[in-house]
mmCIF file of C-alpha atoms in Angstrom:
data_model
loop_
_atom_site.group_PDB
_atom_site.id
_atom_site.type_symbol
_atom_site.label_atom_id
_atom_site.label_comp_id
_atom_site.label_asym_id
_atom_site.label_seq_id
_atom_site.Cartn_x
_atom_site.Cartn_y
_atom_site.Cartn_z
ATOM 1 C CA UNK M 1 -5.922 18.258 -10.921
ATOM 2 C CA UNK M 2 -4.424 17.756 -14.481
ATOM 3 C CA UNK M 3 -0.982 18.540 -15.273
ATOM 4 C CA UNK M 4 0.213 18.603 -18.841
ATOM 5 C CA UNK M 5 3.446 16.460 -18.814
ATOM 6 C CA UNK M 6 6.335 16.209 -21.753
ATOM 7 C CA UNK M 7 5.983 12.946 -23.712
ATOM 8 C CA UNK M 8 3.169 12.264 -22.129
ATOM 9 C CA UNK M 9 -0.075 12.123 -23.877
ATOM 10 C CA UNK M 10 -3.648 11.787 -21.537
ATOM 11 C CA UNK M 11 -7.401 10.939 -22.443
ATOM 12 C CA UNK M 12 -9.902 12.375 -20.375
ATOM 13 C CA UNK M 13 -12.515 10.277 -19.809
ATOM 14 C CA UNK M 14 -16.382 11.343 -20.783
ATOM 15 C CA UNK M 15 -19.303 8.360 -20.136
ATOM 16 C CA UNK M 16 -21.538 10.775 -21.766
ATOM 17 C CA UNK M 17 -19.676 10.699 -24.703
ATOM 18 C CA UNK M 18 -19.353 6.826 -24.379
ATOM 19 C CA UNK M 19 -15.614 7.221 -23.786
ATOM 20 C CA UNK M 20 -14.911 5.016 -20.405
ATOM 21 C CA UNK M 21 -11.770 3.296 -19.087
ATOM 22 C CA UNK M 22 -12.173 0.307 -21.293
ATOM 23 C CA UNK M 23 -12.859 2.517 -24.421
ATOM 24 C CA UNK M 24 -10.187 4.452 -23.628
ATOM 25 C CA UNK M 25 -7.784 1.887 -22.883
ATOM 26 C CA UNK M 26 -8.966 0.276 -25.955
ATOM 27 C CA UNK M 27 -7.854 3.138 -28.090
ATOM 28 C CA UNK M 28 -4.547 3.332 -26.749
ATOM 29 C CA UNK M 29 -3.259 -0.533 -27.170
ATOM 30 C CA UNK M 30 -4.189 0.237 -31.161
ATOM 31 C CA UNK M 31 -1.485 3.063 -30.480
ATOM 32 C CA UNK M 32 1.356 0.995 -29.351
ATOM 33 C CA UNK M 33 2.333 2.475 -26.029
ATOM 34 C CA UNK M 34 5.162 1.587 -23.801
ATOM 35 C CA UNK M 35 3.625 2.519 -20.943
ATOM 36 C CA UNK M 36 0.214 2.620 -19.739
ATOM 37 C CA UNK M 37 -1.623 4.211 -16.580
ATOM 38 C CA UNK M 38 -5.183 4.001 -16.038
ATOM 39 C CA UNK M 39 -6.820 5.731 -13.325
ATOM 40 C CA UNK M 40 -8.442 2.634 -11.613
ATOM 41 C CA UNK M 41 -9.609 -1.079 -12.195
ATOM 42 C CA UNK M 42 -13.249 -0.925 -11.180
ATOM 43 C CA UNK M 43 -14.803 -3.494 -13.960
ATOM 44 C CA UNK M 44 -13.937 -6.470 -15.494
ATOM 45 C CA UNK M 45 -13.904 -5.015 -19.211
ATOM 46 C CA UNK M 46 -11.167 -2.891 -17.998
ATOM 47 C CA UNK M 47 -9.256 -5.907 -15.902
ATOM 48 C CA UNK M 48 -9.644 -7.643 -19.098
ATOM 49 C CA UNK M 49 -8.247 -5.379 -21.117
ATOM 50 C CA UNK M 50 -4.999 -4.595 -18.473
ATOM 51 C CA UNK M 51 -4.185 -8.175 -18.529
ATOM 52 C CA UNK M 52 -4.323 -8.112 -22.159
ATOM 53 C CA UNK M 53 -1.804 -5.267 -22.010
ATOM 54 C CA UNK M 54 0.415 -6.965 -19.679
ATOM 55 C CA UNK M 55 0.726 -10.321 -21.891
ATOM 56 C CA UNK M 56 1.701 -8.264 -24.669
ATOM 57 C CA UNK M 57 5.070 -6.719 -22.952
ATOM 58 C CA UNK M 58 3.621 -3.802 -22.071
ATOM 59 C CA UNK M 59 3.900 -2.375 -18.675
ATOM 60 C CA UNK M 60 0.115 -1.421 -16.963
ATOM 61 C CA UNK M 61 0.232 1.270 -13.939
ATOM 62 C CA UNK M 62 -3.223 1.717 -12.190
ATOM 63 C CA UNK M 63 -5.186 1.534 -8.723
ATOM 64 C CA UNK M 64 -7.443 -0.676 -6.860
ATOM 65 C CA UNK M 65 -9.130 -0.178 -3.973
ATOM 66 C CA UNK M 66 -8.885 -3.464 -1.498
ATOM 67 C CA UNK M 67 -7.743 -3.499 2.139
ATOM 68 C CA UNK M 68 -3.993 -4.263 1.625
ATOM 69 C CA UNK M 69 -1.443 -4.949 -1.055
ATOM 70 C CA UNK M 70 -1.954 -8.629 -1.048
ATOM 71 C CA UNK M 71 -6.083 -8.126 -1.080
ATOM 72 C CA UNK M 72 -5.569 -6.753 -4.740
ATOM 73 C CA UNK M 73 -5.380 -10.590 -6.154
ATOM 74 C CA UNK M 74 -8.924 -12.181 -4.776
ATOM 75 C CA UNK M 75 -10.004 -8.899 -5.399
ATOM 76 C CA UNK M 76 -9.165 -9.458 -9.339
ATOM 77 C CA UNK M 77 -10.128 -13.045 -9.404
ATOM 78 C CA UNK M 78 -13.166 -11.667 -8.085
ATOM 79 C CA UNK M 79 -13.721 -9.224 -10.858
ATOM 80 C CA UNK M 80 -13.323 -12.649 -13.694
ATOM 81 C CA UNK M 81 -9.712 -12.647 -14.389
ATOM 82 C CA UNK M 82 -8.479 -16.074 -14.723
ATOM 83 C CA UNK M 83 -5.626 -17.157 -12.145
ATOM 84 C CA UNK M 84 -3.180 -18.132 -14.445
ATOM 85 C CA UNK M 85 -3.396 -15.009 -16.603
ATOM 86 C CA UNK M 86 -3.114 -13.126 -13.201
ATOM 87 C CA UNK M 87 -0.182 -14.458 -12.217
ATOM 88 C CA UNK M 88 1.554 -14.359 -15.480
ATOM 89 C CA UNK M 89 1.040 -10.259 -15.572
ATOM 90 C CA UNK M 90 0.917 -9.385 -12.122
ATOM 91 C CA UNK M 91 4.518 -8.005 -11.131
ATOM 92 C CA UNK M 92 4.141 -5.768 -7.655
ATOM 93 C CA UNK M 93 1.296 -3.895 -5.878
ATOM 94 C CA UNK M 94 1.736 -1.056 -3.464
ATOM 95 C CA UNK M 95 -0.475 -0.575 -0.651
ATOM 96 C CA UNK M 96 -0.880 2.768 0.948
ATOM 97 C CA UNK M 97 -2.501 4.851 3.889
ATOM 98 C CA UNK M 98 -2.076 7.962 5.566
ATOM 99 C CA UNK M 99 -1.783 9.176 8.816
ATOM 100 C CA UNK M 100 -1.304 12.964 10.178
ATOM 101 C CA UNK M 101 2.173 13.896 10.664
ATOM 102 C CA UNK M 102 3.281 15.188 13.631
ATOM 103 C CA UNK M 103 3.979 18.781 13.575
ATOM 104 C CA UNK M 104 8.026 19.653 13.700
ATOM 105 C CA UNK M 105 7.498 23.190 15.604
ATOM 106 C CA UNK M 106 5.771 21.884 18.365
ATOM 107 C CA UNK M 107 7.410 17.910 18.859
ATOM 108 C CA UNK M 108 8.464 16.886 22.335
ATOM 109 C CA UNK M 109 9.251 13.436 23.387
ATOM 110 C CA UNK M 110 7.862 10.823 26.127
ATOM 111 C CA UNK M 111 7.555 7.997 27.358
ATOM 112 C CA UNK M 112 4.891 5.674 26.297
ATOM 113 C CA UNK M 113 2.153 4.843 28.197
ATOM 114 C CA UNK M 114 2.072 0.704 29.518
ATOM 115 C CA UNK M 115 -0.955 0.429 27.831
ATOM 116 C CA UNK M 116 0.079 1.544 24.514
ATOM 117 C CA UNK M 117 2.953 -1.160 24.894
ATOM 118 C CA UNK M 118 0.701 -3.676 26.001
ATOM 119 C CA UNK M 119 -1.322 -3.185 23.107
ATOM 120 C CA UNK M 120 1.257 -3.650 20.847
ATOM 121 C CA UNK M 121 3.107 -6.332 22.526
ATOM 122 C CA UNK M 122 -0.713 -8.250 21.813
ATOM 123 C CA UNK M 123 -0.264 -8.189 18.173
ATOM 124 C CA UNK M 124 0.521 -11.711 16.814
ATOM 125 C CA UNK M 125 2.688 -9.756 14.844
ATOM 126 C CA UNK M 126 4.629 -8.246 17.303
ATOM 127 C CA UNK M 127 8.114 -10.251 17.208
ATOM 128 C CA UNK M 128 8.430 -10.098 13.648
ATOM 129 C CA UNK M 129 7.985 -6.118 13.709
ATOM 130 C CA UNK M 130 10.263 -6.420 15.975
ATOM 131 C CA UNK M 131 12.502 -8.018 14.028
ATOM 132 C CA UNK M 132 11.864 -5.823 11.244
ATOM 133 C CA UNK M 133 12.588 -2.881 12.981
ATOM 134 C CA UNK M 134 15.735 -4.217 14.654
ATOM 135 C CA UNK M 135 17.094 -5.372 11.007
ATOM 136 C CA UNK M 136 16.427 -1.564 9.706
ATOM 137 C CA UNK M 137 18.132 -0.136 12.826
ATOM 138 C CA UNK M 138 15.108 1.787 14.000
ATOM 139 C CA UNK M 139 15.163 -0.051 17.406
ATOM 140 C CA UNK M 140 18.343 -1.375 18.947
ATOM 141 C CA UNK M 141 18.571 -4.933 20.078
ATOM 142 C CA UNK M 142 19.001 -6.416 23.554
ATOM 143 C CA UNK M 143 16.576 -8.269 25.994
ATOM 144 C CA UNK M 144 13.716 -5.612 25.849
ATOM 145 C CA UNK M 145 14.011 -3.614 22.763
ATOM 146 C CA UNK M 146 10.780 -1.431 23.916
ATOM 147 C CA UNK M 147 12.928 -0.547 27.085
ATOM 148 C CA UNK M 148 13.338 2.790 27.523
ATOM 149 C CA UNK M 149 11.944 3.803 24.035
ATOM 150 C CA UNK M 150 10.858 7.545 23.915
ATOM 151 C CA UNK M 151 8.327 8.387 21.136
ATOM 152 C CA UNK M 152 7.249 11.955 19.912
ATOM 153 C CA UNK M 153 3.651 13.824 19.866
ATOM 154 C CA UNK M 154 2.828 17.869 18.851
ATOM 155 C CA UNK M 155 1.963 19.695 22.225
ATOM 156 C CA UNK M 156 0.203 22.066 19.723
ATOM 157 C CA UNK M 157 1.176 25.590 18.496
ATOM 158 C CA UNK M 158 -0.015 28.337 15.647
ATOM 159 C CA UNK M 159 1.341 26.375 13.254
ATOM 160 C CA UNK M 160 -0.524 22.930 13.492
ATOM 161 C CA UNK M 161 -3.830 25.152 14.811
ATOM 162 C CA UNK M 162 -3.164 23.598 18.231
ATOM 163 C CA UNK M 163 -3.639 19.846 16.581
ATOM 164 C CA UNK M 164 -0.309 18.800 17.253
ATOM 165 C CA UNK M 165 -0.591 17.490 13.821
ATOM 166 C CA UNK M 166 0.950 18.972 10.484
ATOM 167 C CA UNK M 167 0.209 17.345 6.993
ATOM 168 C CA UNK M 168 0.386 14.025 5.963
ATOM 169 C CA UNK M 169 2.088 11.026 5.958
ATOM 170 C CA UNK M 170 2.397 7.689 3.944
ATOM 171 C CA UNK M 171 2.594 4.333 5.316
ATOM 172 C CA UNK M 172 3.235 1.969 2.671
ATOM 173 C CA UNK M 173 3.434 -2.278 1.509
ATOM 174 C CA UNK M 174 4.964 -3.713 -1.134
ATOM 175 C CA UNK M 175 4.212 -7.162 -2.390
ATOM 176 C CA UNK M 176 6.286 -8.600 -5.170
ATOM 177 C CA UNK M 177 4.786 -11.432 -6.589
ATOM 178 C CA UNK M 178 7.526 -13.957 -6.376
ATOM 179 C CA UNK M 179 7.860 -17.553 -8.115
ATOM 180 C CA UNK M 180 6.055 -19.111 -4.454
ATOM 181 C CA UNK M 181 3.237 -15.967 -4.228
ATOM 182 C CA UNK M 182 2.663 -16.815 -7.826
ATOM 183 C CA UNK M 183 2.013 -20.600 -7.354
ATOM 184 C CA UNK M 184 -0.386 -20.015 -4.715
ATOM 185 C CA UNK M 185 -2.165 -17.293 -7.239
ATOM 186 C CA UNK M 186 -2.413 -20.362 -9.945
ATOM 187 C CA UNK M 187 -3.888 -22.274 -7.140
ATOM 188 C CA UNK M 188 -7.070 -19.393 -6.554
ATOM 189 C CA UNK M 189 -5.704 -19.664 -2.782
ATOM 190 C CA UNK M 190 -7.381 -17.391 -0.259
ATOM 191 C CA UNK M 191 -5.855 -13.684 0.122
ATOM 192 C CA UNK M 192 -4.738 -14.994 3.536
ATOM 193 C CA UNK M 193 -2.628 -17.648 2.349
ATOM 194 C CA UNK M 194 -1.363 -15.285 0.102
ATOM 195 C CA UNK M 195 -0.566 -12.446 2.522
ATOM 196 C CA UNK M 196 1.486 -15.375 4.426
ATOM 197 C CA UNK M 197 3.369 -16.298 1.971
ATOM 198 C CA UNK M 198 4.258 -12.813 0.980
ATOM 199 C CA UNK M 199 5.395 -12.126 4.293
ATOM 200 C CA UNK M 200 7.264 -15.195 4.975
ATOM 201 C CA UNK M 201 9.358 -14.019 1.773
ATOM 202 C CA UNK M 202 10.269 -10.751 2.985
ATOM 203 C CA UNK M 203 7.111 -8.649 2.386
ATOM 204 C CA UNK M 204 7.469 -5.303 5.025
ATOM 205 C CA UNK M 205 3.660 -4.367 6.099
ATOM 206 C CA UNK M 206 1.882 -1.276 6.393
ATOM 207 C CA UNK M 207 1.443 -1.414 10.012
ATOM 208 C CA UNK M 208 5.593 -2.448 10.170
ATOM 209 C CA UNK M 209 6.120 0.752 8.089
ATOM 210 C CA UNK M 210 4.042 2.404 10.452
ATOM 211 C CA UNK M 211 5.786 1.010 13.539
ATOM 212 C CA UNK M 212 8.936 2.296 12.036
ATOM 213 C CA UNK M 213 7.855 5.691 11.105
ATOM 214 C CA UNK M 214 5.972 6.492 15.022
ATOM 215 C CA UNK M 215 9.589 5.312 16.135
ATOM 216 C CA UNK M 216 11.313 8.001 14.621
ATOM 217 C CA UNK M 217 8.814 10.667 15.338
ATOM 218 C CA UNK M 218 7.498 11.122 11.769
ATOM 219 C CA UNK M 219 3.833 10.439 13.435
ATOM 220 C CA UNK M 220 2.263 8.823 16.439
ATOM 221 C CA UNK M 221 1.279 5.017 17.584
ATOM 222 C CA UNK M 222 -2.422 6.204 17.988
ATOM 223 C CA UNK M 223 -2.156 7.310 14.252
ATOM 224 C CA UNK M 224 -0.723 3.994 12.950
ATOM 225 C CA UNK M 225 -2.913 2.161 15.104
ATOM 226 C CA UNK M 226 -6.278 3.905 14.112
ATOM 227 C CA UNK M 227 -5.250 3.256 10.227
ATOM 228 C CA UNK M 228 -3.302 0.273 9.796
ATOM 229 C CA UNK M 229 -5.023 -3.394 10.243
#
């Protein structure tokens, strides 16, 4: 859906008419804008022509479909945008997924099943969610800081249609590129090197966010599990 917006002025796009994303965005950076937004990367003509934007001054808002945050630079390399322009334009990617949310008018609280802890004591991951979620204050510290934890499901009612589930909810990453994450961009290193990096500076993951978020009863650990990596 469309929605007309003061101040700001949109360009629907019509192949037929041989107006596409890089036409499009073409037009506009002949119109001096201060901000741009196109709807998604999917070529290189239209990478091209974002990075172009970017070196320029002017600030570039659009989506990419990859795996995770950090998966959006081999993903660009990929498409034929040199590594040193990418890392002189690239400022911070968002990663997102959703999961149900658990329905308010029918929430009740348990205990988690042992296996449910097991599997996410298993994660290599695990202490430094833990750590995460300690430094937030979702989970208190101590010895065992998954003793006694009670998490929250939907029994099911009218409202949720007996799914115990009620709308939707965002889990979210956000990777800055820093001075380190862009060094290792200049470098064409792998996205896992990258992702590393990122997280060693401070980067919060998806599943993290997730962790948090089944904590506090916004949706479930089966939910995070089944959508974040």
């Amino acid at each position: 859906m469309e929605c007309t917006i003061p101040r700001v002025n949109q360009i629907p796009i019509n192949v037929a008419a041989g107006l596409d994303f890089s036409a499009g965005l073409r037009a506009l950076l002949r119109q001096d804008p201060d901000v741009i937004m196109v709807g998604e990367i999917r070529d290189k003509e239209t990478a091209d022509l974002g990075v172009r934007a970017a070196l320029v001054g002017r600030l570039l808002l659009s989506t990419l479909h990859t795996n995770d945050a950090t998966a959006a630079v081999p993903r660009l390399i990929d498409m034929g945008i040199e590594s040193f322009l990418l890392a002189s334009t690239l400022s911070l990617v968002i990663g997102q997924r959703l999961v149900r949310k658990t329905c308010v008018s029918c929430r009740e609280s348990f205990a988690p099943e042992a296996s449910v802890l097991k599997a996410l004591q298993a994660r290599p991951d695990f202490e430094a969610t833990i750590q995460v979620l300690q430094a937030q204050g979702v989970l208190g510290g101590g010895g065992d800081p998954l003793a006694g934890l009670r998490l929250f499901r939907g029994k099911g009612c009218p409202r949720c249609g007996g799914s115990g589930f009620r709308g939707r909810l965002g889990m979210f990453e956000l990777f800055e590129v820093n001075a380190e994450t862009r060094g290792l961009i200049m470098e064409r290193q792998d996205g896992e090197a990258i992702r590393s990096a990122a997280i060693r500076c401070g980067m919060k993951t998806m599943f993290q966010d997730g962790i948090g978020k089944a904590v506090l009863g916004e949706t479930t650990l089966e939910e995070v599990f089944r959508v974040a990596l």
